[in-house]
Amino acid sequence: MTLATLTVSAQKNSLKGTVKVNNIPLAYATVALSGTKHGTTTNDKGFYELKNIAPGEYTVLFSSVGYYTERIKVTISNGAITTLHAELKEGNSKLNEVVVTGVSRATELRSNPVPIVVLSKKEIDQHVNNNIIDAIVKGIPGVTAVTTGPNISKPFIRGLGYNRVLTLYDGIRQEGQQWGDEHGIEVDQYGIARAEVIKGPASLTYGSDALAGVINLIPYIPNGQDGKLNGDIITDYHTNNGLIGSSLGLSYKKHDWKYAFRATGKMAHNYQNKVDGYVYNSAFQEYILSGMARVDKKWGYSQFAVTTYNNKQEIPDGSRDSLTRGFTVQVAEGVNDDIKSRPFAPQKWLTSYGVTPLHQHIQHYRVYNKTEIKLGEGIFASALGWQQSVRREYNHPTQPGQAGLYVTLNTLNYDLRYSPKVINGWETSFGVNGIAQTNRSKDATDFPIPDYNLFDIGSFLFIKKSVGKADISGGIRYDTRNINWGDFYVGANPVNGFEQKVKANTPGGKLQFPGFKHTYHGISGSLGLTYNVSERVLLKANIARGYRAPNITEIGSNGLDPGAHIVYLGNRTFKPEFSLQEDLGFIAYLKDADLMLEVFNNQISNYIYQSRLDDANGNPVIIVPGNTTYQYQQSKARLYGAEFTFNLHPHNAKWFELNNSAAYVIGLNQNEKLIAQSNGAAKDLPFIPPLHVRSEVKLKLQGTYGIFSKVYFRAEADAYATQNKYYALNDTETLTPGYTLINAGIGSTLKAKSGKTICEVFLQADNLFDVAYQSNLNRLKYFEYYNASPDGRSGIYNIGRNLSFKVIVPF
């Protein structure tokens, strides 16, 4: 037989067919031969083809988000073309979704006792958002965000945030000055294919900084037809702040190799609300590039990726005229700056896409590799990465080119783990991971933190076993983190008149950060159980001990963070935080409804939090004029609460959905001495969200209407109760009135007569009735220069009515 004949014969060992739903072709469904590397996705007409398959019997898996997975056995004969069609049924199959976050190897969601929620790309797309964290907040009960305007969101889980929430990008921990309030997560929201969120301690797998939970943002991995260039163009526009977003994604698959590239640009002018008008200095510009190459072989896979992020974000300061409440502009400094004489912000600046001289410039670079190798029936996995975060804050109006803050953070990530062969149902995994980090101040005038070095390493053991209807899993981990810095002196800079970093023997120099060296240790672990009452009903229970070493601001800060307008004072005697959290969950994905109830109790020792500093007379301590002073405190704390979800989707009325959720958390400070001294003002923890209830009605038109298909309408009530449980000591926080926002949306897929998708269109209205409100997690609420105002309003309000329009064009 000739080589040509052999080639033709091999190509005939193929499998092809179509995948449909209600007799309508389903595009981008996944088709895979179980236990092999063969896999593809359907095209716009629902067609698929797998070539060069060795003869034999196989199980073919047909799957797509929002549909039940179909498993069909097939026999591939030598030299034959086999045809196999599949019909998927709509349904919520989330219990059978595979998750990769916080587990030793890919695991079905149903068998994981730790509370974990998956947000699909479809769900992210259908809620038009300013950033990816806002999408997660809208889609997952119990997740909130501290915000500084529409583009800056810091994730909180069950009342805990900052370094207690570990953000991952494709499983690699994100490192970018997380201690700062005034910048968000350096990730391209348009390039995220799914998000997995762990609610509760995940220190077993990730070590320090996962005490509250984990948010894993997973980018798109190409899985289209061989030899065909695929991609999409995304266009996004918001009326409130004129946000314009554009993104181009490309993907290509050839044999064992997959490639992806994305370029994104976003810009917006100042946002507005009916109390403040346009909020001066809230505009931004953002540009992101990312690329990935991946090879899949019989031995496993290896994936290389690089991302670059460039953001210029204006810094609002709340400067206003005392009578008109119009925003004003700082033009002088020091003794020459009179807040009552500052000029008004020009009208043309308020709607300009340009960035003012007072802004921050964030750059983030990342290169990483993930490799998984099959060693017999075991798996060795590694993740190695390098990141650099460059952060500049320009706050000098008389010298706009001089950065007030200029720090560069370099981080090396490493994660090595091995999962041996499963023996008698026992699944095990062990490994080591951590980071090595350096932070250096550059040509700056303000130095809130010292130049430090950090090395972190932890080792863990994870065990899982299924016994009848129960899945039991748990493990133990030990962590060590060393942090150190040398004496840090500052002195006068004769060139610009401000301060600069100087050597120890410089005349007039002062020691701002005395040298420090300390090693923190932590033991963490978890034990959990999932009981499968039936295929659709589960009971879950988990107990976990979390660990977090103090971050750099908590132990080392002693200076002004100009972008936050706060002087932070740390305490180098702080001990690590340890939490003990119990979780109970009831989950039922029924034929016509979903029902989930999760309750938790979290006891934390050595809890660290911010408190505004007052003097003996009750007046705010002012170290730097125009900026508030905060001092970190440490005490015991307790947080407890629940999340409840009830979604109704009648099987006989597929056009109707009713989705409801509620989340509530109480945060109690257990420093009894301080509570007594403050007459109860310190009894509640700061940054605790109030009761949050969301209810959505969604109507899905069945069938097609000309070029329109998958048409849906949605209306939503998003209600937050009054937050009267707040940290009131020294007016660190104040009461926040409740509010209800009404949101609405419509979306559709447009298809040509050939069945090819033209585009997806999403229209959305947020805060439809233009309610004036302040979230208790809105930092701008406290940006106020006066004790009283003519209209009785204080601080800056959240965004008003916003109409948004998004189009996704696949090709």
Tab-separated table of C-alpha atoms in Angstrom, residues 6 41 57 69 104 170 250 333 336 428 436 531-532 602 636 641 658 706 741 752 764 774 790:
chain	number	residue	atom	x	y	z
A	6	LEU	CA	-2.434	5.136	3.728
A	41	THR	CA	-16.522	22.705	18.325
A	57	GLU	CA	-15.367	1.902	20.179
A	69	THR	CA	-24.304	16.822	28.366
A	104	SER	CA	-5.931	19.092	42.987
A	170	ASP	CA	-5.598	31.633	34.589
A	250	LEU	CA	-8.180	36.142	17.220
A	333	GLU	CA	0.350	73.501	46.772
A	336	ASN	CA	-0.195	78.730	48.490
A	428	THR	CA	-4.291	12.563	46.486
A	436	ALA	CA	9.346	35.888	45.491
A	531	TYR	CA	-23.707	14.133	50.304
A	532	ASN	CA	-25.600	13.321	47.103
A	602	ASN	CA	-16.193	32.787	60.457
A	636	LYS	CA	-10.571	39.329	67.228
A	641	GLY	CA	-24.308	35.260	57.379
A	658	LEU	CA	-37.568	34.276	37.605
A	706	GLY	CA	-36.453	37.050	10.629
A	741	LEU	CA	-32.086	50.297	41.517
A	752	ALA	CA	-28.147	35.309	8.160
A	764	GLN	CA	-29.034	47.536	28.913
A	774	GLN	CA	-24.263	56.123	47.825
A	790	PRO	CA	-26.155	73.906	51.496
